[in-house]
Amino acid sequence: MGFDQMYTPWRLNYIEGVKETGCLFCRVWEEADKDGENLVLWRGGGMLIMLNRYPYNSGHLMAAPQRHAARLEDLAPAEQAGLMAATVRAEQALFAAYRPEGMNIGLNIGACAGAGVVGHVHMHLVPRWSGDTSAMAVIGETKVLPETLDDTFRRVTACLQEHEQA
C-alpha cells in the first residue's frame, strides 16, 4: 500500500526563512501598479486587504493601514476605525466565498507574539472548518491547502466586488 505525495512549493521560502527585507505593507502601498502580483484584493480609505502569501488556510487575508504604525494605539482614531471597517469587509467576503464554520481574526504585535511583519500593525483573518488541522501540521510542519493562491485571489476578489456594489 502506497501513499500520495503532496507538494506545497510556495511554503518552502517561508520554511527556509527567506523573508521580506523592509516592510511588506509599505512596499505594497508603493507598488499599486503591482496589486495582482502582490496579492492585493482591495484598497480604500487608506486601508488594503491582501492575501497572505504563506496562508494557514485557504482565504487567509490581512487588512492593513497605509501608515506605518507598530501598534493600534499609534493609529489615529479614524485609522483604527478604518482598519476595523476593512476587517469587516474582509470577513464578509470570506464568509461569502468559503462559507467557513468559523474564523480566527486577530493581530500579532511584536515578534515574540508571532508578528511576521513587525512594526506595521495588520489584522489577520483565517477561515476555519471543523477538522481543518491534520497530522501534517503537527508532524510535518506542513499545511495542506485545497486551492492555489491564484484561485483564492479570484474567489475573494469577486466577493469583495459584490459587497462594493451592494
PDB file of C-alpha atoms in Angstrom:
ATOM      1  CA  MET A   1       0.000   0.000   0.000  1.00  0.00           C
ATOM      2  CA  GLY A   2       1.431   3.364  -1.069  1.00  0.00           C
ATOM      3  CA  PHE A   3       0.579   6.898  -0.216  1.00  0.00           C
ATOM      4  CA  ASP A   4       0.024  10.056  -2.190  1.00  0.00           C
ATOM      5  CA  GLN A   5       2.631  12.796  -2.368  1.00  0.00           C
ATOM      6  CA  MET A   6       1.643  16.351  -1.527  1.00  0.00           C
ATOM      7  CA  TYR A   7       3.580  19.310  -2.836  1.00  0.00           C
ATOM      8  CA  THR A   8       3.316  22.803  -1.363  1.00  0.00           C
ATOM      9  CA  PRO A   9       6.216  24.602  -3.055  1.00  0.00           C
ATOM     10  CA  TRP A  10       5.072  28.090  -2.031  1.00  0.00           C
ATOM     11  CA  ARG A  11       5.800  27.200   1.611  1.00  0.00           C
ATOM     12  CA  LEU A  12       9.496  26.414   1.054  1.00  0.00           C
ATOM     13  CA  ASN A  13      10.637  30.062   1.113  1.00  0.00           C
ATOM     14  CA  TYR A  14       8.821  30.605   4.385  1.00  0.00           C
ATOM     15  CA  ILE A  15      10.070  27.365   5.950  1.00  0.00           C
ATOM     16  CA  GLU A  16      13.665  28.128   4.950  1.00  0.00           C
ATOM     17  CA  GLY A  17      13.411  31.571   6.469  1.00  0.00           C
ATOM     18  CA  VAL A  18      13.586  33.641   3.276  1.00  0.00           C
ATOM     19  CA  LYS A  19      11.687  36.716   4.344  1.00  0.00           C
ATOM     20  CA  GLU A  20      10.998  40.182   3.055  1.00  0.00           C
ATOM     21  CA  THR A  21      13.552  42.866   3.869  1.00  0.00           C
ATOM     22  CA  GLY A  22      11.942  46.115   4.918  1.00  0.00           C
ATOM     23  CA  CYS A  23       8.227  46.458   5.492  1.00  0.00           C
ATOM     24  CA  LEU A  24       5.963  44.331   3.301  1.00  0.00           C
ATOM     25  CA  PHE A  25       2.970  46.645   3.689  1.00  0.00           C
ATOM     26  CA  CYS A  26       4.909  49.849   2.969  1.00  0.00           C
ATOM     27  CA  ARG A  27       6.351  48.254  -0.188  1.00  0.00           C
ATOM     28  CA  VAL A  28       2.929  47.057  -1.310  1.00  0.00           C
ATOM     29  CA  TRP A  29       1.429  50.534  -0.759  1.00  0.00           C
ATOM     30  CA  GLU A  30       4.129  51.991  -3.015  1.00  0.00           C
ATOM     31  CA  GLU A  31       3.516  49.380  -5.736  1.00  0.00           C
ATOM     32  CA  ALA A  32      -0.166  49.983  -6.522  1.00  0.00           C
ATOM     33  CA  ASP A  33       0.536  49.046 -10.138  1.00  0.00           C
ATOM     34  CA  LYS A  34       1.514  45.528  -8.956  1.00  0.00           C
ATOM     35  CA  ASP A  35      -1.583  44.681  -6.894  1.00  0.00           C
ATOM     36  CA  GLY A  36      -2.124  41.341  -8.634  1.00  0.00           C
ATOM     37  CA  GLU A  37       1.477  40.280  -8.144  1.00  0.00           C
ATOM     38  CA  ASN A  38       1.396  41.461  -4.521  1.00  0.00           C
ATOM     39  CA  LEU A  39      -1.935  39.686  -3.896  1.00  0.00           C
ATOM     40  CA  VAL A  40      -3.764  42.917  -3.019  1.00  0.00           C
ATOM     41  CA  LEU A  41      -7.510  42.347  -3.296  1.00  0.00           C
ATOM     42  CA  TRP A  42      -8.851  45.781  -2.318  1.00  0.00           C
ATOM     43  CA  ARG A  43      -7.740  49.324  -1.447  1.00  0.00           C
ATOM     44  CA  GLY A  44      -9.849  52.071   0.030  1.00  0.00           C
ATOM     45  CA  GLY A  45      -9.878  54.759   2.698  1.00  0.00           C
ATOM     46  CA  GLY A  46      -6.176  54.357   3.489  1.00  0.00           C
ATOM     47  CA  MET A  47      -6.588  50.596   4.041  1.00  0.00           C
ATOM     48  CA  LEU A  48      -5.870  47.498   1.994  1.00  0.00           C
ATOM     49  CA  ILE A  49      -6.874  43.851   2.052  1.00  0.00           C
ATOM     50  CA  MET A  50      -4.457  41.282   0.690  1.00  0.00           C
ATOM     51  CA  LEU A  51      -3.863  37.553   0.676  1.00  0.00           C
ATOM     52  CA  ASN A  52      -1.238  36.115   2.960  1.00  0.00           C
ATOM     53  CA  ARG A  53       1.372  34.569   0.645  1.00  0.00           C
ATOM     54  CA  TYR A  54       2.044  31.884   3.285  1.00  0.00           C
ATOM     55  CA  PRO A  55      -1.526  31.115   4.425  1.00  0.00           C
ATOM     56  CA  TYR A  56      -2.571  28.983   7.360  1.00  0.00           C
ATOM     57  CA  ASN A  57      -5.768  28.134   5.453  1.00  0.00           C
ATOM     58  CA  SER A  58      -7.200  28.997   2.068  1.00  0.00           C
ATOM     59  CA  GLY A  59      -8.596  32.510   2.241  1.00  0.00           C
ATOM     60  CA  HIS A  60      -6.101  33.767   4.859  1.00  0.00           C
ATOM     61  CA  LEU A  61      -6.327  37.545   4.434  1.00  0.00           C
ATOM     62  CA  MET A  62      -4.622  40.527   6.031  1.00  0.00           C
ATOM     63  CA  ALA A  63      -6.021  44.045   6.420  1.00  0.00           C
ATOM     64  CA  ALA A  64      -3.517  46.870   6.926  1.00  0.00           C
ATOM     65  CA  PRO A  65      -3.480  50.654   7.139  1.00  0.00           C
ATOM     66  CA  GLN A  66      -1.347  52.675   4.775  1.00  0.00           C
ATOM     67  CA  ARG A  67       0.516  54.416   7.566  1.00  0.00           C
ATOM     68  CA  HIS A  68       3.391  52.505   9.134  1.00  0.00           C
ATOM     69  CA  ALA A  69       2.473  52.168  12.803  1.00  0.00           C
ATOM     70  CA  ALA A  70       3.601  49.464  15.205  1.00  0.00           C
ATOM     71  CA  ARG A  71       0.562  49.326  17.477  1.00  0.00           C
ATOM     72  CA  LEU A  72      -3.141  50.083  17.407  1.00  0.00           C
ATOM     73  CA  GLU A  73      -2.613  52.947  19.841  1.00  0.00           C
ATOM     74  CA  ASP A  74      -0.221  54.538  17.319  1.00  0.00           C
ATOM     75  CA  LEU A  75      -3.050  54.890  14.796  1.00  0.00           C
ATOM     76  CA  ALA A  76      -5.358  57.887  14.809  1.00  0.00           C
ATOM     77  CA  PRO A  77      -8.950  57.082  15.821  1.00  0.00           C
ATOM     78  CA  ALA A  78     -10.065  57.358  12.164  1.00  0.00           C
ATOM     79  CA  GLU A  79      -7.351  54.872  11.155  1.00  0.00           C
ATOM     80  CA  GLN A  80      -8.404  52.492  13.925  1.00  0.00           C
ATOM     81  CA  ALA A  81     -11.985  52.679  12.652  1.00  0.00           C
ATOM     82  CA  GLY A  82     -10.785  52.232   9.070  1.00  0.00           C
ATOM     83  CA  LEU A  83      -8.853  49.089   9.993  1.00  0.00           C
ATOM     84  CA  MET A  84     -11.941  47.653  11.661  1.00  0.00           C
ATOM     85  CA  ALA A  85     -14.098  48.555   8.628  1.00  0.00           C
ATOM     86  CA  ALA A  86     -11.591  46.839   6.300  1.00  0.00           C
ATOM     87  CA  THR A  87     -11.622  43.803   8.609  1.00  0.00           C
ATOM     88  CA  VAL A  88     -15.432  43.650   8.454  1.00  0.00           C
ATOM     89  CA  ARG A  89     -15.292  43.905   4.638  1.00  0.00           C
ATOM     90  CA  ALA A  90     -12.765  41.052   4.516  1.00  0.00           C
ATOM     91  CA  GLU A  91     -14.848  38.955   6.920  1.00  0.00           C
ATOM     92  CA  GLN A  92     -17.961  39.415   4.762  1.00  0.00           C
ATOM     93  CA  ALA A  93     -16.060  38.411   1.627  1.00  0.00           C
ATOM     94  CA  LEU A  94     -14.591  35.305   3.264  1.00  0.00           C
ATOM     95  CA  PHE A  95     -17.949  34.109   4.590  1.00  0.00           C
ATOM     96  CA  ALA A  96     -19.463  34.655   1.133  1.00  0.00           C
ATOM     97  CA  ALA A  97     -16.581  32.996  -0.727  1.00  0.00           C
ATOM     98  CA  TYR A  98     -15.900  29.998   1.525  1.00  0.00           C
ATOM     99  CA  ARG A  99     -18.816  29.524   3.928  1.00  0.00           C
ATOM    100  CA  PRO A 100     -16.426  28.662   6.794  1.00  0.00           C
ATOM    101  CA  GLU A 101     -17.762  27.314  10.079  1.00  0.00           C
ATOM    102  CA  GLY A 102     -15.747  29.917  11.984  1.00  0.00           C
ATOM    103  CA  MET A 103     -12.926  32.389  11.646  1.00  0.00           C
ATOM    104  CA  ASN A 104      -9.853  33.495  13.560  1.00  0.00           C
ATOM    105  CA  ILE A 105      -9.479  37.282  13.460  1.00  0.00           C
ATOM    106  CA  GLY A 106      -6.644  38.991  15.250  1.00  0.00           C
ATOM    107  CA  LEU A 107      -3.321  40.741  15.225  1.00  0.00           C
ATOM    108  CA  ASN A 108       0.131  39.882  16.455  1.00  0.00           C
ATOM    109  CA  ILE A 109       2.060  42.850  17.820  1.00  0.00           C
ATOM    110  CA  GLY A 110       5.794  42.220  18.136  1.00  0.00           C
ATOM    111  CA  ALA A 111       7.971  39.324  17.050  1.00  0.00           C
ATOM    112  CA  CYS A 112       7.516  37.363  20.279  1.00  0.00           C
ATOM    113  CA  ALA A 113       3.736  37.493  19.708  1.00  0.00           C
ATOM    114  CA  GLY A 114       4.154  35.917  16.276  1.00  0.00           C
ATOM    115  CA  ALA A 115       4.182  39.001  14.042  1.00  0.00           C
ATOM    116  CA  GLY A 116       5.752  38.174  10.690  1.00  0.00           C
ATOM    117  CA  VAL A 117       5.730  41.853   9.734  1.00  0.00           C
ATOM    118  CA  VAL A 118       6.984  43.629  12.834  1.00  0.00           C
ATOM    119  CA  GLY A 119       6.292  47.336  13.119  1.00  0.00           C
ATOM    120  CA  HIS A 120       3.281  47.665  10.782  1.00  0.00           C
ATOM    121  CA  VAL A 121       0.072  46.715  12.541  1.00  0.00           C
ATOM    122  CA  HIS A 122      -2.237  44.493  10.491  1.00  0.00           C
ATOM    123  CA  MET A 123      -5.217  42.239  11.083  1.00  0.00           C
ATOM    124  CA  HIS A 124      -5.249  38.542  10.109  1.00  0.00           C
ATOM    125  CA  LEU A 125      -8.435  36.748   9.058  1.00  0.00           C
ATOM    126  CA  VAL A 126      -8.255  32.953   8.789  1.00  0.00           C
ATOM    127  CA  PRO A 127     -11.345  30.942   7.781  1.00  0.00           C
ATOM    128  CA  ARG A 128     -11.776  27.754   9.827  1.00  0.00           C
ATOM    129  CA  TRP A 129     -13.652  24.470   9.450  1.00  0.00           C
ATOM    130  CA  SER A 130     -14.079  21.554  11.813  1.00  0.00           C
ATOM    131  CA  GLY A 131     -11.229  19.161  11.183  1.00  0.00           C
ATOM    132  CA  ASP A 132      -9.085  21.611   9.187  1.00  0.00           C
ATOM    133  CA  THR A 133      -5.969  20.579  11.094  1.00  0.00           C
ATOM    134  CA  SER A 134      -4.167  17.335  10.480  1.00  0.00           C
ATOM    135  CA  ALA A 135      -1.090  15.384  11.474  1.00  0.00           C
ATOM    136  CA  MET A 136       0.747  17.101   8.594  1.00  0.00           C
ATOM    137  CA  ALA A 137       0.795  20.381  10.524  1.00  0.00           C
ATOM    138  CA  VAL A 138       1.889  18.711  13.757  1.00  0.00           C
ATOM    139  CA  ILE A 139       4.397  16.177  12.421  1.00  0.00           C
ATOM    140  CA  GLY A 140       5.494  17.533   9.057  1.00  0.00           C
ATOM    141  CA  GLU A 141       5.229  21.280   9.747  1.00  0.00           C
ATOM    142  CA  THR A 142       3.230  21.482   6.518  1.00  0.00           C
ATOM    143  CA  LYS A 143      -0.267  22.824   5.951  1.00  0.00           C
ATOM    144  CA  VAL A 144      -2.270  21.244   3.165  1.00  0.00           C
ATOM    145  CA  LEU A 145      -4.377  23.788   1.294  1.00  0.00           C
ATOM    146  CA  PRO A 146      -7.157  22.781  -1.106  1.00  0.00           C
ATOM    147  CA  GLU A 147      -6.575  25.543  -3.676  1.00  0.00           C
ATOM    148  CA  THR A 148      -3.859  27.747  -5.149  1.00  0.00           C
ATOM    149  CA  LEU A 149      -3.335  31.391  -4.238  1.00  0.00           C
ATOM    150  CA  ASP A 150      -4.495  32.361  -7.760  1.00  0.00           C
ATOM    151  CA  ASP A 151      -7.812  30.559  -7.206  1.00  0.00           C
ATOM    152  CA  THR A 152      -8.184  32.176  -3.783  1.00  0.00           C
ATOM    153  CA  PHE A 153      -7.406  35.596  -5.284  1.00  0.00           C
ATOM    154  CA  ARG A 154     -10.167  35.220  -7.902  1.00  0.00           C
ATOM    155  CA  ARG A 155     -12.720  33.859  -5.443  1.00  0.00           C
ATOM    156  CA  VAL A 156     -12.284  36.530  -2.754  1.00  0.00           C
ATOM    157  CA  THR A 157     -11.922  39.416  -5.228  1.00  0.00           C
ATOM    158  CA  ALA A 158     -15.296  38.518  -6.736  1.00  0.00           C
ATOM    159  CA  CYS A 159     -16.924  38.591  -3.287  1.00  0.00           C
ATOM    160  CA  LEU A 160     -15.260  41.882  -2.361  1.00  0.00           C
ATOM    161  CA  GLN A 161     -16.574  43.408  -5.586  1.00  0.00           C
ATOM    162  CA  GLU A 162     -20.094  42.131  -4.848  1.00  0.00           C
ATOM    163  CA  HIS A 163     -20.017  43.806  -1.416  1.00  0.00           C
ATOM    164  CA  GLU A 164     -18.691  47.024  -3.015  1.00  0.00           C
ATOM    165  CA  GLN A 165     -21.734  47.181  -5.295  1.00  0.00           C
ATOM    166  CA  ALA A 166     -24.250  46.315  -2.565  1.00  0.00           C
TER     167      ALA A 166
END
